[in-house]
N, CA, C and O atoms as CSV, one atom per row, in Angstrom:
chain,resi,resn,atom,element,x,y,z
A,1,MET,N,N,109.333,-39.760,49.512
A,1,MET,CA,C,108.186,-40.571,49.863
A,1,MET,C,C,107.386,-40.840,48.585
A,1,MET,O,O,107.166,-39.935,47.781
A,2,ALA,N,N,106.963,-42.069,48.411
A,2,ALA,CA,C,106.208,-42.468,47.225
A,2,ALA,C,C,104.781,-41.960,47.329
A,2,ALA,O,O,104.212,-41.906,48.419
A,3,PRO,N,N,104.188,-41.578,46.162
A,3,PRO,CA,C,102.792,-41.118,46.222
A,3,PRO,C,C,101.868,-42.282,46.572
A,3,PRO,O,O,102.121,-43.440,46.239
A,4,ARG,N,N,100.820,-41.929,47.236
A,4,ARG,CA,C,99.833,-42.960,47.599
A,4,ARG,C,C,99.030,-43.344,46.366
A,4,ARG,O,O,98.651,-42.497,45.557
A,5,ASN,N,N,98.794,-44.582,46.249
A,5,ASN,CA,C,98.001,-45.111,45.143
A,5,ASN,C,C,96.585,-45.332,45.655
A,5,ASN,O,O,96.369,-46.094,46.598
A,6,ILE,N,N,95.650,-44.682,45.046
A,6,ILE,CA,C,94.261,-44.852,45.466
A,6,ILE,C,C,93.587,-45.763,44.451
A,6,ILE,O,O,93.472,-45.440,43.269
A,7,ALA,N,N,93.149,-46.898,44.946
A,7,ALA,CA,C,92.514,-47.880,44.061
A,7,ALA,C,C,91.090,-47.465,43.745
A,7,ALA,O,O,90.383,-46.891,44.574
A,8,ARG,N,N,90.700,-47.769,42.538
A,8,ARG,CA,C,89.308,-47.526,42.165
A,8,ARG,C,C,88.426,-48.527,42.892
A,8,ARG,O,O,88.873,-49.623,43.229
A,9,PRO,N,N,87.184,-48.157,43.133
A,9,PRO,CA,C,86.284,-49.146,43.740
A,9,PRO,C,C,86.119,-50.329,42.790
A,9,PRO,O,O,86.056,-50.163,41.572
A,10,SER,N,N,86.053,-51.510,43.363
A,10,SER,CA,C,85.929,-52.691,42.512
A,10,SER,C,C,84.556,-52.709,41.848
A,10,SER,O,O,83.544,-52.350,42.450
A,11,THR,N,N,84.555,-53.132,40.609
A,11,THR,CA,C,83.293,-53.216,39.873
A,11,THR,C,C,82.708,-54.606,40.075
A,11,THR,O,O,83.444,-55.573,40.271
A,12,PRO,N,N,81.405,-54.701,40.029
A,12,PRO,CA,C,80.806,-56.032,40.200
A,12,PRO,C,C,81.176,-56.918,39.015
A,12,PRO,O,O,81.355,-56.431,37.899
A,13,PRO,N,N,81.289,-58.209,39.261
A,13,PRO,CA,C,81.621,-59.106,38.146
A,13,PRO,C,C,80.488,-59.123,37.133
A,13,PRO,O,O,79.324,-58.940,37.491
A,14,PRO,N,N,80.825,-59.342,35.878
A,14,PRO,CA,C,79.760,-59.395,34.864
A,14,PRO,C,C,78.854,-60.590,35.137
A,14,PRO,O,O,79.298,-61.607,35.669
A,15,PRO,N,N,77.589,-60.461,34.771
A,15,PRO,CA,C,76.683,-61.593,34.993
A,15,PRO,C,C,77.118,-62.780,34.139
A,15,PRO,O,O,77.678,-62.603,33.057
A,16,PRO,N,N,76.860,-63.980,34.626
A,16,PRO,CA,C,77.235,-65.144,33.818
A,16,PRO,C,C,76.468,-65.136,32.501
A,16,PRO,O,O,75.317,-64.707,32.425
A,17,GLU,N,N,77.140,-65.620,31.481
A,17,GLU,CA,C,76.495,-65.635,30.163
A,17,GLU,C,C,75.311,-66.586,30.174
A,17,GLU,O,O,75.367,-67.691,30.712
A,18,ALA,N,N,74.256,-66.119,29.567
A,18,ALA,CA,C,73.063,-66.966,29.448
A,18,ALA,C,C,73.351,-68.058,28.424
A,18,ALA,O,O,74.086,-67.835,27.461
A,19,PRO,N,N,72.777,-69.222,28.630
A,19,PRO,CA,C,72.981,-70.266,27.618
A,19,PRO,C,C,72.397,-69.811,26.284
A,19,PRO,O,O,71.413,-69.071,26.255
A,20,PRO,N,N,72.992,-70.247,25.191
A,20,PRO,CA,C,72.491,-69.821,23.885
A,20,PRO,C,C,71.052,-70.278,23.659
A,20,PRO,O,O,70.640,-71.348,24.108
A,21,ASP,N,N,70.313,-69.449,22.962
A,21,ASP,CA,C,68.919,-69.754,22.650
A,21,ASP,C,C,68.874,-70.900,21.641
A,21,ASP,O,O,69.471,-70.793,20.569
A,22,PRO,N,N,68.175,-72.000,21.961
A,22,PRO,CA,C,68.121,-73.135,21.029
A,22,PRO,C,C,67.562,-72.761,19.660
A,22,PRO,O,O,68.019,-73.289,18.647
A,23,ALA,N,N,66.589,-71.866,19.612
A,23,ALA,CA,C,66.022,-71.477,18.316
A,23,ALA,C,C,67.056,-70.736,17.470
A,23,ALA,O,O,67.129,-70.936,16.258
A,24,ALA,N,N,67.853,-69.882,18.110
A,24,ALA,CA,C,68.896,-69.165,17.376
A,24,ALA,C,C,69.978,-70.131,16.902
A,24,ALA,O,O,70.479,-70.013,15.784
A,25,LEU,N,N,70.338,-71.094,17.769
A,25,LEU,CA,C,71.317,-72.104,17.365
A,25,LEU,C,C,70.793,-72.954,16.215
A,25,LEU,O,O,71.538,-73.296,15.297
A,26,LEU,N,N,69.512,-73.290,16.269
A,26,LEU,CA,C,68.903,-74.084,15.200
A,26,LEU,C,C,68.992,-73.344,13.871
A,26,LEU,O,O,69.353,-73.927,12.849
A,27,GLU,N,N,68.663,-72.068,13.894
A,27,GLU,CA,C,68.736,-71.277,12.662
A,27,GLU,C,C,70.176,-71.206,12.150
A,27,GLU,O,O,70.422,-71.336,10.951
A,28,GLU,N,N,71.118,-71.000,13.064
A,28,GLU,CA,C,72.526,-70.898,12.682
A,28,GLU,C,C,73.043,-72.208,12.080
A,28,GLU,O,O,73.674,-72.204,11.023
A,29,LYS,N,N,72.773,-73.328,12.758
A,29,LYS,CA,C,73.267,-74.629,12.284
A,29,LYS,C,C,72.611,-75.034,10.968
A,29,LYS,O,O,73.280,-75.568,10.083
A,30,SER,N,N,71.311,-74.786,10.830
A,30,SER,CA,C,70.642,-75.171,9.586
A,30,SER,C,C,71.128,-74.310,8.421
A,30,SER,O,O,71.219,-74.795,7.293
A,31,THR,N,N,71.440,-73.043,8.679
A,31,THR,CA,C,71.999,-72.184,7.638
A,31,THR,C,C,73.387,-72.669,7.234
A,31,THR,O,O,73.727,-72.688,6.051
A,32,MET,N,N,74.187,-73.061,8.226
A,32,MET,CA,C,75.518,-73.593,7.934
A,32,MET,C,C,75.421,-74.862,7.094
A,32,MET,O,O,76.158,-75.028,6.122
A,33,LEU,N,N,74.511,-75.754,7.471
A,33,LEU,CA,C,74.339,-77.008,6.738
A,33,LEU,C,C,73.875,-76.740,5.309
A,33,LEU,O,O,74.376,-77.352,4.366
A,34,HIS,N,N,72.923,-75.830,5.151
A,34,HIS,CA,C,72.426,-75.488,3.818
A,34,HIS,C,C,73.554,-74.940,2.947
A,34,HIS,O,O,73.699,-75.335,1.791
A,35,SER,N,N,74.349,-74.032,3.502
A,35,SER,CA,C,75.456,-73.453,2.735
A,35,SER,C,C,76.479,-74.509,2.351
A,35,SER,O,O,76.982,-74.518,1.227
A,36,LEU,N,N,76.786,-75.397,3.288
A,36,LEU,CA,C,77.756,-76.453,3.013
A,36,LEU,C,C,77.271,-77.371,1.898
A,36,LEU,O,O,78.033,-77.710,0.994
A,37,LEU,N,N,76.015,-77.768,1.961
A,37,LEU,CA,C,75.483,-78.671,0.943
A,37,LEU,C,C,75.329,-77.976,-0.405
A,37,LEU,O,O,75.521,-78.604,-1.446
A,38,CYS,N,N,74.986,-76.687,-0.401
A,38,CYS,CA,C,74.933,-75.942,-1.667
A,38,CYS,C,C,76.321,-75.846,-2.285
A,38,CYS,O,O,76.472,-75.934,-3.504
A,39,TYR,N,N,77.328,-75.665,-1.447
A,39,TYR,CA,C,78.696,-75.618,-1.961
A,39,TYR,C,C,79.077,-76.962,-2.572
A,39,TYR,O,O,79.670,-77.021,-3.649
A,40,CYS,N,N,78.729,-78.037,-1.874
A,40,CYS,CA,C,79.109,-79.376,-2.347
A,40,CYS,C,C,78.387,-79.761,-3.628
A,40,CYS,O,O,78.981,-80.348,-4.533
A,41,HIS,N,N,77.115,-79.431,-3.700
A,41,HIS,CA,C,76.345,-79.851,-4.871
A,41,HIS,C,C,75.227,-78.849,-5.105
A,41,HIS,O,O,74.048,-79.166,-4.948
A,42,GLY,N,N,75.608,-77.648,-5.478
A,42,GLY,CA,C,74.632,-76.587,-5.697
A,42,GLY,C,C,73.847,-76.807,-6.967
A,42,GLY,O,O,73.371,-77.914,-7.223
A,43,ASN,N,N,73.708,-75.778,-7.757
A,43,ASN,CA,C,72.925,-75.862,-8.988
A,43,ASN,C,C,73.729,-76.374,-10.174
A,43,ASN,O,O,73.170,-76.654,-11.234
A,44,GLY,N,N,75.026,-76.494,-9.999
A,44,GLY,CA,C,75.873,-76.945,-11.096
A,44,GLY,C,C,76.672,-78.164,-10.685
A,44,GLY,O,O,76.251,-78.933,-9.820
A,45,PRO,N,N,77.834,-78.337,-11.312
A,45,PRO,CA,C,78.671,-79.484,-10.951
A,45,PRO,C,C,79.193,-79.327,-9.525
A,45,PRO,O,O,79.387,-78.204,-9.059
A,46,PRO,N,N,79.421,-80.432,-8.831
A,46,PRO,CA,C,79.934,-80.360,-7.462
A,46,PRO,C,C,81.258,-79.600,-7.402
A,46,PRO,O,O,82.120,-79.772,-8.263
A,47,GLN,N,N,81.409,-78.767,-6.388
A,47,GLN,CA,C,82.596,-77.927,-6.256
A,47,GLN,C,C,83.789,-78.685,-5.678
A,47,GLN,O,O,84.930,-78.257,-5.849
A,48,GLN,N,N,83.546,-79.787,-5.007
A,48,GLN,CA,C,84.617,-80.472,-4.295
A,48,GLN,C,C,85.295,-81.554,-5.125
A,48,GLN,O,O,86.049,-82.353,-4.571
A,49,GLU,N,N,85.059,-81.609,-6.420
A,49,GLU,CA,C,85.607,-82.676,-7.267
A,49,GLU,C,C,87.123,-82.802,-7.142
A,49,GLU,O,O,87.647,-83.916,-7.126
A,50,ASP,N,N,87.832,-81.682,-7.053
A,50,ASP,CA,C,89.294,-81.716,-7.015
A,50,ASP,C,C,89.848,-81.857,-5.604
A,50,ASP,O,O,91.066,-81.889,-5.429
A,51,ALA,N,N,89.003,-81.942,-4.610
A,51,ALA,CA,C,89.467,-81.967,-3.222
A,51,ALA,C,C,90.091,-83.297,-2.838
A,51,ALA,O,O,90.927,-83.343,-1.935
A,52,GLY,N,N,89.717,-84.353,-3.486
A,52,GLY,CA,C,90.238,-85.668,-3.139
A,52,GLY,C,C,89.331,-86.374,-2.147
A,52,GLY,O,O,88.493,-85.739,-1.507
A,53,PRO,N,N,89.495,-87.690,-2.015
A,53,PRO,CA,C,88.571,-88.471,-1.195
A,53,PRO,C,C,88.624,-88.135,0.293
A,53,PRO,O,O,87.596,-88.180,0.969
A,54,VAL,N,N,89.803,-87.799,0.814
A,54,VAL,CA,C,89.897,-87.496,2.254
A,54,VAL,C,C,89.095,-86.243,2.582
A,54,VAL,O,O,88.328,-86.227,3.544
A,55,HIS,N,N,89.273,-85.198,1.785
A,55,HIS,CA,C,88.546,-83.957,2.045
A,55,HIS,C,C,87.050,-84.131,1.802
A,55,HIS,O,O,86.234,-83.577,2.539
A,56,ARG,N,N,86.687,-84.891,0.781
A,56,ARG,CA,C,85.257,-85.148,0.540
A,56,ARG,C,C,84.650,-85.873,1.728
A,56,ARG,O,O,83.556,-85.524,2.171
A,57,ASN,N,N,85.343,-86.877,2.251
A,57,ASN,CA,C,84.838,-87.589,3.426
A,57,ASN,C,C,84.697,-86.655,4.623
A,57,ASN,O,O,83.727,-86.750,5.374
A,58,ASN,N,N,85.663,-85.752,4.804
A,58,ASN,CA,C,85.576,-84.802,5.914
A,58,ASN,C,C,84.390,-83.861,5.756
A,58,ASN,O,O,83.721,-83.528,6.734
A,59,VAL,N,N,84.130,-83.432,4.525
A,59,VAL,CA,C,82.994,-82.542,4.274
A,59,VAL,C,C,81.682,-83.260,4.574
A,59,VAL,O,O,80.787,-82.681,5.189
A,60,PHE,N,N,81.562,-84.504,4.150
A,60,PHE,CA,C,80.330,-85.245,4.432
A,60,PHE,C,C,80.200,-85.561,5.917
A,60,PHE,O,O,79.091,-85.600,6.450
A,61,TRP,N,N,81.317,-85.785,6.581
A,61,TRP,CA,C,81.300,-85.984,8.037
A,61,TRP,C,C,80.795,-84.712,8.718
A,61,TRP,O,O,79.955,-84.775,9.616
A,62,LEU,N,N,81.312,-83.554,8.288
A,62,LEU,CA,C,80.860,-82.279,8.835
A,62,LEU,C,C,79.368,-82.082,8.597
A,62,LEU,O,O,78.650,-81.634,9.491
A,63,ALA,N,N,78.901,-82.412,7.406
A,63,ALA,CA,C,77.473,-82.286,7.097
A,63,ALA,C,C,76.644,-83.191,7.999
A,63,ALA,O,O,75.566,-82.795,8.443
A,64,SER,N,N,77.128,-84.398,8.278
A,64,SER,CA,C,76.361,-85.303,9.142
A,64,SER,C,C,76.326,-84.793,10.575
A,64,SER,O,O,75.309,-84.938,11.253
A,65,VAL,N,N,77.419,-84.199,11.050
A,65,VAL,CA,C,77.435,-83.627,12.402
A,65,VAL,C,C,76.460,-82.455,12.486
A,65,VAL,O,O,75.704,-82.339,13.451
A,66,LEU,N,N,76.478,-81.588,11.477
A,66,LEU,CA,C,75.547,-80.457,11.466
A,66,LEU,C,C,74.103,-80.934,11.404
A,66,LEU,O,O,73.238,-80.378,12.079
A,67,ALA,N,N,73.837,-81.953,10.604
A,67,ALA,CA,C,72.474,-82.481,10.503
A,67,ALA,C,C,72.015,-83.045,11.839
A,67,ALA,O,O,70.865,-82.841,12.228
A,68,LYS,N,N,72.888,-83.749,12.549
A,68,LYS,CA,C,72.536,-84.282,13.868
A,68,LYS,C,C,72.271,-83.147,14.849
A,68,LYS,O,O,71.323,-83.211,15.632
A,69,ASP,N,N,73.112,-82.095,14.810
A,69,ASP,CA,C,72.888,-80.930,15.673
A,69,ASP,C,C,71.534,-80.296,15.387
A,69,ASP,O,O,70.822,-79.905,16.312
A,70,VAL,N,N,71.174,-80.193,14.106
A,70,VAL,CA,C,69.881,-79.611,13.730
A,70,VAL,C,C,68.744,-80.454,14.291
A,70,VAL,O,O,67.789,-79.911,14.846
A,71,VAL,N,N,68.834,-81.766,14.154
A,71,VAL,CA,C,67.783,-82.653,14.673
A,71,VAL,C,C,67.669,-82.503,16.187
A,71,VAL,O,O,66.562,-82.407,16.718
A,72,ASP,N,N,68.798,-82.481,16.882
A,72,ASP,CA,C,68.776,-82.327,18.341
A,72,ASP,C,C,68.157,-80.995,18.752
A,72,ASP,O,O,67.378,-80.937,19.704
A,73,LEU,N,N,68.499,-79.933,18.040
A,73,LEU,CA,C,67.951,-78.615,18.371
A,73,LEU,C,C,66.462,-78.532,18.060
A,73,LEU,O,O,65.724,-77.860,18.781
A,74,VAL,N,N,66.007,-79.197,17.008
A,74,VAL,CA,C,64.570,-79.237,16.714
A,74,VAL,C,C,63.841,-79.891,17.877
A,74,VAL,O,O,62.790,-79.409,18.301
A,75,GLN,N,N,64.390,-80.983,18.396
A,75,GLN,CA,C,63.754,-81.665,19.528
A,75,GLN,C,C,63.690,-80.756,20.750
A,75,GLN,O,O,62.675,-80.731,21.446
A,76,ILE,N,N,64.758,-80.011,21.023
A,76,ILE,CA,C,64.772,-79.084,22.159
A,76,ILE,C,C,63.731,-77.997,21.961
A,76,ILE,O,O,62.993,-77.667,22.889
A,77,CYS,N,N,63.664,-77.437,20.756
A,77,CYS,CA,C,62.692,-76.369,20.480
A,77,CYS,C,C,61.263,-76.887,20.591
A,77,CYS,O,O,60.387,-76.180,21.089
A,78,LEU,N,N,61.021,-78.103,20.136
A,78,LEU,CA,C,59.671,-78.670,20.239
A,78,LEU,C,C,59.275,-78.867,21.695
A,78,LEU,O,O,58.123,-78.626,22.055
A,79,LYS,N,N,60.204,-79.300,22.538
A,79,LYS,CA,C,59.912,-79.480,23.964
A,79,LYS,C,C,59.607,-78.144,24.629
A,79,LYS,O,O,58.752,-78.074,25.511
A,80,GLN,N,N,60.304,-77.074,24.212
A,80,GLN,CA,C,60.074,-75.755,24.802
A,80,GLN,C,C,58.706,-75.206,24.425
A,80,GLN,O,O,58.099,-74.469,25.202
A,81,ASP,N,N,58.218,-75.557,23.249
A,81,ASP,CA,C,56.924,-75.042,22.794
A,81,ASP,C,C,55.754,-75.699,23.505
A,81,ASP,O,O,54.650,-75.154,23.499
A,82,ARG,N,N,55.964,-76.834,24.106
A,82,ARG,CA,C,54.864,-77.555,24.761
A,82,ARG,C,C,54.539,-76.989,26.091
A,82,ARG,O,O,53.638,-77.483,26.769
């Protein structure tokens, strides 16, 4: 005869994740944008000179997306403060 299997009591499901805090996202995105732009054209010669035009365009595209995200998050944070 096979041994009986006793199941553990089921645990409650984890609570749904809270949406990310806009202020924390704003800080994260603006830090990413700052680092990216410092890399591209910091205090010395631009670092991406050897990357070629396709990669340079992609980097500037990424910077524009991050800048738009920062602007959108600033608007959300300003609405929350009112």
